mmCIF file of C-alpha atoms in Angstrom:
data_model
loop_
_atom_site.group_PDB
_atom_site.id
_atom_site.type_symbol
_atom_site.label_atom_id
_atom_site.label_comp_id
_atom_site.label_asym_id
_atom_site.label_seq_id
_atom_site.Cartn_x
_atom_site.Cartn_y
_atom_site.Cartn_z
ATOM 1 C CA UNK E 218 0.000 0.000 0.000
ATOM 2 C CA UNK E 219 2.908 2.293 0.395
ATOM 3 C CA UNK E 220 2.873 2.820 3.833
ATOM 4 C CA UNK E 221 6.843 3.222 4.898
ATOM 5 C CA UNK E 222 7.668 1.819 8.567
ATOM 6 C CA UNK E 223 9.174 4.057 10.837
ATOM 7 C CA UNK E 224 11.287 3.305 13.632
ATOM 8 C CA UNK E 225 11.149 5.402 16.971
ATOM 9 C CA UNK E 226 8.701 7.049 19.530
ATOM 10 C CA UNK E 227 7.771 10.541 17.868
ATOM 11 C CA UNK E 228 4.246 11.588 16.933
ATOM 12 C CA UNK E 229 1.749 10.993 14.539
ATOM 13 C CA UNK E 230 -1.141 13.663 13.837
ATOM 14 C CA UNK E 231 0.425 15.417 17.176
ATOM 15 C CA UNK E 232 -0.442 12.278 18.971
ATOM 16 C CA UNK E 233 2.412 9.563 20.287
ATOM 17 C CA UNK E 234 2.823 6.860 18.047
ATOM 18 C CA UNK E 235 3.683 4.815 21.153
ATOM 19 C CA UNK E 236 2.415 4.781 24.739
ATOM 20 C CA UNK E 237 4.986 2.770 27.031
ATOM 21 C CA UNK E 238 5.143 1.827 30.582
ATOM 22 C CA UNK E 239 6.053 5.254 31.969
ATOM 23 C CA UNK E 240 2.641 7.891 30.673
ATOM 24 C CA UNK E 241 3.793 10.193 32.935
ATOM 25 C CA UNK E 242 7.161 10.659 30.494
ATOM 26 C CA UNK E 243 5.136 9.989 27.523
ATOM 27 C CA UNK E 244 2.776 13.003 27.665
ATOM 28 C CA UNK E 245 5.428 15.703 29.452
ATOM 29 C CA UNK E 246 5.356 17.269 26.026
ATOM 30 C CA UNK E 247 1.839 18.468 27.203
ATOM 31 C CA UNK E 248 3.398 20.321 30.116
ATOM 32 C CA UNK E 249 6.262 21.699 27.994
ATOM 33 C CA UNK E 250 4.013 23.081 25.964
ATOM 34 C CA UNK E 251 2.148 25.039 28.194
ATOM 35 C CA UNK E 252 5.138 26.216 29.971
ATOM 36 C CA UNK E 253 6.590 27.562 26.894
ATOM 37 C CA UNK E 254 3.960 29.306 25.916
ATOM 38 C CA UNK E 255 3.542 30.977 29.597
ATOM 39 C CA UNK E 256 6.930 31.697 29.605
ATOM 40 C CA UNK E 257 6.789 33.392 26.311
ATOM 41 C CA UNK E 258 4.524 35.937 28.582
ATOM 42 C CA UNK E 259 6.157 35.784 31.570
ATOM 43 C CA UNK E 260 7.754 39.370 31.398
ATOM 44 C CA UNK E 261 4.961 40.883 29.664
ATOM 45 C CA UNK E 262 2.396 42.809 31.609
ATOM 46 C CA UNK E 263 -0.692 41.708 31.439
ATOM 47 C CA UNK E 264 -3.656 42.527 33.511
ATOM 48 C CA UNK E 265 -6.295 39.734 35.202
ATOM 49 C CA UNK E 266 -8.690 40.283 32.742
ATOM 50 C CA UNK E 267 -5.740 39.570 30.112
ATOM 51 C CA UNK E 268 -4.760 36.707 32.209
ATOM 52 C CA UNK E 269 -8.022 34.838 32.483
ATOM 53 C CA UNK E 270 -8.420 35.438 28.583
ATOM 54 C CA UNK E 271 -4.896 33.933 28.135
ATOM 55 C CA UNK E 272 -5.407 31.429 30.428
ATOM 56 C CA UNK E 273 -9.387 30.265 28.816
ATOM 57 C CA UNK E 274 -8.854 30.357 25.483
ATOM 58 C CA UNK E 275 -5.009 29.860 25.154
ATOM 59 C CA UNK E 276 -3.443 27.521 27.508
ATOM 60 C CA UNK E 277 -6.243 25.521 28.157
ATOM 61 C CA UNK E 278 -6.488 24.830 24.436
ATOM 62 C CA UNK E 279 -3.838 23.216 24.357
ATOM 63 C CA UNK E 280 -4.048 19.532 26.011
ATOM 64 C CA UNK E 281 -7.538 19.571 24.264
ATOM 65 C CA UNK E 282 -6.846 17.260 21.529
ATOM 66 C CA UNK E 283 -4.760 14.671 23.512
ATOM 67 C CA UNK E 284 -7.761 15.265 26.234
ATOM 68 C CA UNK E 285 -10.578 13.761 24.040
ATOM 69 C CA UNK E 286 -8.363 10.331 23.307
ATOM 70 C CA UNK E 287 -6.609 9.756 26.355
ATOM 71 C CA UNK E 288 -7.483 9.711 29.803
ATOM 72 C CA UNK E 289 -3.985 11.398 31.225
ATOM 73 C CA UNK E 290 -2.726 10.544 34.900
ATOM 74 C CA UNK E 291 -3.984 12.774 37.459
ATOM 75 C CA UNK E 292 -0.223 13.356 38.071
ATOM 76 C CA UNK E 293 0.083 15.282 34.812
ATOM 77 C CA UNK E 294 -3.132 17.159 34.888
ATOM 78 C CA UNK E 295 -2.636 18.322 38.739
ATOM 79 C CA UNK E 296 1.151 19.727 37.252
ATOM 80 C CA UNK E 297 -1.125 21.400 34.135
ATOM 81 C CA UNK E 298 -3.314 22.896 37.265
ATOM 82 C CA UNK E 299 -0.225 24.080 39.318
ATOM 83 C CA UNK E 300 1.251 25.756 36.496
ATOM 84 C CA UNK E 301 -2.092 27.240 35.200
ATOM 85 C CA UNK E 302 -2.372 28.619 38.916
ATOM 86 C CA UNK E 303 0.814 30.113 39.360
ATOM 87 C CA UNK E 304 0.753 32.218 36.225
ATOM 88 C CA UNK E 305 -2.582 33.212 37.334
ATOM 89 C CA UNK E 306 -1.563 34.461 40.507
ATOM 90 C CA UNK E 307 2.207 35.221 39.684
ATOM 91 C CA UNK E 308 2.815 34.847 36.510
ATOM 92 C CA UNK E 309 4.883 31.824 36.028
ATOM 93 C CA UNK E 310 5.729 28.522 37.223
ATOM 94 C CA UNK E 311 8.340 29.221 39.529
ATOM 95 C CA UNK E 312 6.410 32.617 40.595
ATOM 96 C CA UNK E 313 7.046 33.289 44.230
ATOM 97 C CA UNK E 314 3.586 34.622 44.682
ATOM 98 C CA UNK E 315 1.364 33.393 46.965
ATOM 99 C CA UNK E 316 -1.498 31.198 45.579
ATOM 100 C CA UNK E 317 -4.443 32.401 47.601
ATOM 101 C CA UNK E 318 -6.930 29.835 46.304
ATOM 102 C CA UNK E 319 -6.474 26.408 44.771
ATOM 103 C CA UNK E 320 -7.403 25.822 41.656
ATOM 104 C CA UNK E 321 -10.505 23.402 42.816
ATOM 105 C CA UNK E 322 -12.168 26.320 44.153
ATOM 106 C CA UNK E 323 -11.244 28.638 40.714
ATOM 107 C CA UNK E 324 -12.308 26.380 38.169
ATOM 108 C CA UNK E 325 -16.406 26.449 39.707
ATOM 109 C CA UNK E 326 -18.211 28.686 37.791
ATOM 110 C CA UNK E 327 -18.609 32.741 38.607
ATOM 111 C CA UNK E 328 -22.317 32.007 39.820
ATOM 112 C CA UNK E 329 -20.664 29.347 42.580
ATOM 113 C CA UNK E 330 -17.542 31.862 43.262
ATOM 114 C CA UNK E 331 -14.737 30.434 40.917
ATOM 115 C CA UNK E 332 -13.521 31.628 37.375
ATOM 116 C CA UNK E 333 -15.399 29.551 35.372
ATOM 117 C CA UNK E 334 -11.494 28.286 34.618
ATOM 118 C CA UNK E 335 -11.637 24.193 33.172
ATOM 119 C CA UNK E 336 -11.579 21.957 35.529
ATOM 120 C CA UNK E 337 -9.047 19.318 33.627
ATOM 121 C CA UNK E 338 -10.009 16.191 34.886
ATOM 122 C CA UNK E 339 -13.794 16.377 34.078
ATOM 123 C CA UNK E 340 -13.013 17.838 30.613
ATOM 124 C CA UNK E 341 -10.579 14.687 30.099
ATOM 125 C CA UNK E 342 -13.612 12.393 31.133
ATOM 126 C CA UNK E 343 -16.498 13.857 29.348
ATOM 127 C CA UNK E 344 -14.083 14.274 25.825
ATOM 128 C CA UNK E 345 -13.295 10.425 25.770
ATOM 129 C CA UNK E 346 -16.630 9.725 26.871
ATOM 130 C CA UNK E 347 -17.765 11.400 23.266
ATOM 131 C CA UNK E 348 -15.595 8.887 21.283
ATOM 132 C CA UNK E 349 -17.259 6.296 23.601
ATOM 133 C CA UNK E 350 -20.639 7.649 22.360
ATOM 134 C CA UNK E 351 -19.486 7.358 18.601
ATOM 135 C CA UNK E 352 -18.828 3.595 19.225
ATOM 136 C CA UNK E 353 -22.498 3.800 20.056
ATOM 137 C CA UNK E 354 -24.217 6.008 18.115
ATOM 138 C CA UNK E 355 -22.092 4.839 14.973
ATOM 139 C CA UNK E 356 -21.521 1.614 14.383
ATOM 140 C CA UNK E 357 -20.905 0.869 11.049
ATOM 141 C CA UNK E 358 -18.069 3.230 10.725
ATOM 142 C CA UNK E 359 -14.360 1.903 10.482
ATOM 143 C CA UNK E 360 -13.110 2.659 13.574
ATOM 144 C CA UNK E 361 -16.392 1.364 15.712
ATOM 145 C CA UNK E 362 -15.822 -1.849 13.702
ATOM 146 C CA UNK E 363 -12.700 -2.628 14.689
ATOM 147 C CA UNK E 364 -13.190 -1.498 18.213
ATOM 148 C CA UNK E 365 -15.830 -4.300 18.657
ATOM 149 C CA UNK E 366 -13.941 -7.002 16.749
ATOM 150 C CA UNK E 367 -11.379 -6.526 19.081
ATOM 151 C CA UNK E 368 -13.168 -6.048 22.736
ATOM 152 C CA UNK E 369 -16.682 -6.767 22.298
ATOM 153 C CA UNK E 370 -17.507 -8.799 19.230
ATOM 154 C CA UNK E 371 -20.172 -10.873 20.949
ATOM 155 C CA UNK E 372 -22.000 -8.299 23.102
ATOM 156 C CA UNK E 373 -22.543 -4.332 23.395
ATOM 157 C CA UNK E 374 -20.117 -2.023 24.441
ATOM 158 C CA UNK E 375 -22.049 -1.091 27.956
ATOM 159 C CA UNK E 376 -21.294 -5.239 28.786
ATOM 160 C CA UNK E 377 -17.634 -5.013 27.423
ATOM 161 C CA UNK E 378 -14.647 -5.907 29.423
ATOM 162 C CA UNK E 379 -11.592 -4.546 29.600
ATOM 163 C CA UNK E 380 -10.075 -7.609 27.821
ATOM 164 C CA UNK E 381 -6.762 -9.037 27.239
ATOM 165 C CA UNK E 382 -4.001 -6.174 26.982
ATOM 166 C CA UNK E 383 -6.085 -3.439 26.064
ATOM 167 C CA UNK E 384 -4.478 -0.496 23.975
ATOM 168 C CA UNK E 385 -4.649 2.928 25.873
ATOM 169 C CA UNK E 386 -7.301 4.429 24.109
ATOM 170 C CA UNK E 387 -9.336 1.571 24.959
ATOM 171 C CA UNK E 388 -8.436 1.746 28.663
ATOM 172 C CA UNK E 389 -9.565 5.856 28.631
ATOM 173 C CA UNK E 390 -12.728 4.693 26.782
ATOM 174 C CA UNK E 391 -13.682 2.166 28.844
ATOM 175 C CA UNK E 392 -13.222 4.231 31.948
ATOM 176 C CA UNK E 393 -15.037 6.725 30.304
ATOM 177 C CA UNK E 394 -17.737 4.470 29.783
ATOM 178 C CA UNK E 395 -19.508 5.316 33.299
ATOM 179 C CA UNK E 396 -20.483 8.735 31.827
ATOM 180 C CA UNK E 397 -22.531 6.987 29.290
ATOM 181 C CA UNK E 398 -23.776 4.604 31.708
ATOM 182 C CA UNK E 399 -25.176 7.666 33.835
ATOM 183 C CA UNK E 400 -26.636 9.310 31.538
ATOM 184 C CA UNK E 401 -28.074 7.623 28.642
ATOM 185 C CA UNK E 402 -31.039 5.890 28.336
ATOM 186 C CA UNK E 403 -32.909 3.795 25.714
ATOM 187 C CA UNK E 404 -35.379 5.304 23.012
ATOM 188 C CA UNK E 405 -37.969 2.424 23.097
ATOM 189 C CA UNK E 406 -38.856 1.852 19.510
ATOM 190 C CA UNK E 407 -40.510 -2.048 19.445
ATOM 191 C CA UNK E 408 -38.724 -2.740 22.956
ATOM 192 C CA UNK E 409 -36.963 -5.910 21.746
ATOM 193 C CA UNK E 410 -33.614 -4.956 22.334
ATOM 194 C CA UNK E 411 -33.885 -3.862 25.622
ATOM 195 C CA UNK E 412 -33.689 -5.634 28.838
ATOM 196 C CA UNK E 413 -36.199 -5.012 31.250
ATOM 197 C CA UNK E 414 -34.336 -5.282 34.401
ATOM 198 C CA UNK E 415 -30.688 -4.558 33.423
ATOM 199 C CA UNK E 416 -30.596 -1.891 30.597
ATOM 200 C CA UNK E 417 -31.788 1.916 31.754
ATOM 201 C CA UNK E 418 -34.629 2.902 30.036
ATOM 202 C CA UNK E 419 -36.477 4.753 32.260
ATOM 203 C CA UNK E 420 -37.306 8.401 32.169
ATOM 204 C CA UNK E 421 -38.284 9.396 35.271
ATOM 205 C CA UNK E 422 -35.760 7.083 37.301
ATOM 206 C CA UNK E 423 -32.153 8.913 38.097
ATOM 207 C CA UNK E 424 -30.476 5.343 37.421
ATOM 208 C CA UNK E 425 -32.790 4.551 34.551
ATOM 209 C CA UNK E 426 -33.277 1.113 35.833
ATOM 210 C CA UNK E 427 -36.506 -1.040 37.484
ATOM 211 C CA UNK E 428 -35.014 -2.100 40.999
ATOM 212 C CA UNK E 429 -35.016 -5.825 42.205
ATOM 213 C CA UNK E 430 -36.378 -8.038 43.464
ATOM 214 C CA UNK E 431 -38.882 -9.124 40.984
ATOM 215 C CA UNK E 432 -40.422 -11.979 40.037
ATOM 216 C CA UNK E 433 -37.627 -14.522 38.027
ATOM 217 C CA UNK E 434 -39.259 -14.121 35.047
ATOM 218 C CA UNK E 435 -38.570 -10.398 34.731
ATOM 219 C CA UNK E 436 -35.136 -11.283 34.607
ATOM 220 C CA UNK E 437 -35.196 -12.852 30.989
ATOM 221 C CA UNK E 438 -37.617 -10.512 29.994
ATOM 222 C CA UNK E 439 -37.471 -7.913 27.009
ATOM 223 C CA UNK E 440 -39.911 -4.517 27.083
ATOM 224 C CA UNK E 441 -41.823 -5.595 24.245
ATOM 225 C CA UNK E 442 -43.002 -8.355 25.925
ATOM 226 C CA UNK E 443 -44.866 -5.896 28.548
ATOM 227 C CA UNK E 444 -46.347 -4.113 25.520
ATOM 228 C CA UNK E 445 -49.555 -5.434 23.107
ATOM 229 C CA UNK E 446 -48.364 -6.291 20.107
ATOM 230 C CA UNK E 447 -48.188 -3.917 17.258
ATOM 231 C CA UNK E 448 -49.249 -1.257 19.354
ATOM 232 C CA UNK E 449 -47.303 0.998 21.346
ATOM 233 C CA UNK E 450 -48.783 0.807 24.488
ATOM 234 C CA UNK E 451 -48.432 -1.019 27.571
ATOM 235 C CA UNK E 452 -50.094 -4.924 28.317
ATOM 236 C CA UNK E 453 -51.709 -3.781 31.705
ATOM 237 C CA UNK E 454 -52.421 -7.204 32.892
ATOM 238 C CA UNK E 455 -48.984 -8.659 32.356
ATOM 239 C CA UNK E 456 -47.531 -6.108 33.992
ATOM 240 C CA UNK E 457 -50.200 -6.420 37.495
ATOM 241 C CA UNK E 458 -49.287 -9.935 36.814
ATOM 242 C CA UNK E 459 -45.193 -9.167 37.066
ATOM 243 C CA UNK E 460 -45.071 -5.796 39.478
ATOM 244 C CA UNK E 461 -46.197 -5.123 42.362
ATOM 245 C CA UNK E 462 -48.378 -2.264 42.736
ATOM 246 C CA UNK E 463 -46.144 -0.172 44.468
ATOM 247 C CA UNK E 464 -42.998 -1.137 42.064
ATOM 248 C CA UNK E 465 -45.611 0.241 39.568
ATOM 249 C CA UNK E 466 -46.488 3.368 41.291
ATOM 250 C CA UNK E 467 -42.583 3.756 41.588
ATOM 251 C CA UNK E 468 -41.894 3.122 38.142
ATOM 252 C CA UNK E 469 -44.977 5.265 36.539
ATOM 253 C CA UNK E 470 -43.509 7.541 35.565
ATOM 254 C CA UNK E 471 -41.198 5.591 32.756
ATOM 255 C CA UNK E 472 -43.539 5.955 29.821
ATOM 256 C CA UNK E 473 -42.646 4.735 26.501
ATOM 257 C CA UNK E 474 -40.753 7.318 24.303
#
């Protein structure tokens, strides 16, 4: 095909060809980056208007793209913090200033008393948890192909394991996958796919899911089969056959979609 192999650990597409056993070292480039960049400003003067400007839309650009692939170390982001800190409140990395709130409190929003700056490590999450969601939400594509041929060819991806050594982009978006898990729920459609005890398909429930214990049947069950045929409504006496009254009270308000 005229692909030429390379030797060596550089980058690809700004991304590391290579991940080894030390990530910390692998992704310092991140860090270098940034520094640079803040350093470039160091002796300029720049107000705290300029500063939060520099900080929102420059620096914090910058891991962006190697945020929404890999989950980094919480060792790496909480040096991206410090840094992004320190110019804030001295103007450089090895600032002598004194830091007079952490950058937990900083990164809430201005309505909760922060400065609406990024907090990294729910930014990291929520980008891999996208690429998660395209494994979903687009299966036929290349990439969501091979994923599953590789770690879940005979079930979905919310019943995937983490399998056999896993790449690193599979490790970020299977620990990403608890995002997904909290939040999504099934669109009914015919109910045949969908699990009545163990998939979330609720609306009205914050997990999603009909609570145990039921009666063993329910546990093999599918929605459709609490539904009359053809139609899209529900078979009221299976289901005062299967619930209880006051699982169904609980539960009323997961109408079909």
């Amino acid at each position: 095909m005229g692909v030429r192999h390379v030797l060596g650990t550089g980058k690809y597409l700004g991304l590391p060809s290579m991940i080894g056993r030390s990530k910390k070292a692998t992704f310092a480039y991140i860090k270098d980056r940034i520094w640079n960049r803040i350093n470039s400003w160091k002796g300029r003067s720049l107000s705290k208007a300029g500063k939060e400007i520099m900080i929102k839309y420059v620096l914090q650009a910058i891991p962006s793209y190697i945020m929404s692939l890999f989950i980094l170390l919480e060792a790496v982001i909480q040096d991206i913090e410090r840094m992004l800190n320190a110019f804030w409140w001295g103007g450089g990395r090895d600032s002598g200033g004194i830091r007079w709130m952490s950058w937990d409190r900083i990164a809430c929003s201005k309505e909760d008393g922060g400065l609406g700056f990024r907090d990294f490590k729910a930014f990291n999450i929520a980008m891999v948890a996208k690429q998660g969601w395209s494994l979903l939400s687009k299966p036929d594509t290349l990439v969501s192909r091979i994923f599953k041929a590789r770690y879940f060819p005979n079930n979905s991806f919310f019943d995937s394991s983490l399998g056999y050594n896993p790449s690193f982009v599979w490790r970020s978006i299977w620990k990403a996958r608890e995002v997904l898990t909290l939040g999504c729920r099934w669109s009914i459609g015919d109910g045949s796919q969908i699990s009545v005890m163990q998939d979330p398909w609720f609306r009205g429930s914050s997990e999603g899911t009909l609570r145990g214990p039921q009666k063993q049947e329910v546990y093999h069950m599918f929605v459709n089969n609490l539904m009359q045929a053809n139609v899209k409504q529900w078979d009221v006496d299976t289901v005062r056959n299967l619930f209880d009254a006051s699982d169904m009270e609980k539960n009323s308000s997961g109408s079909l979609a």
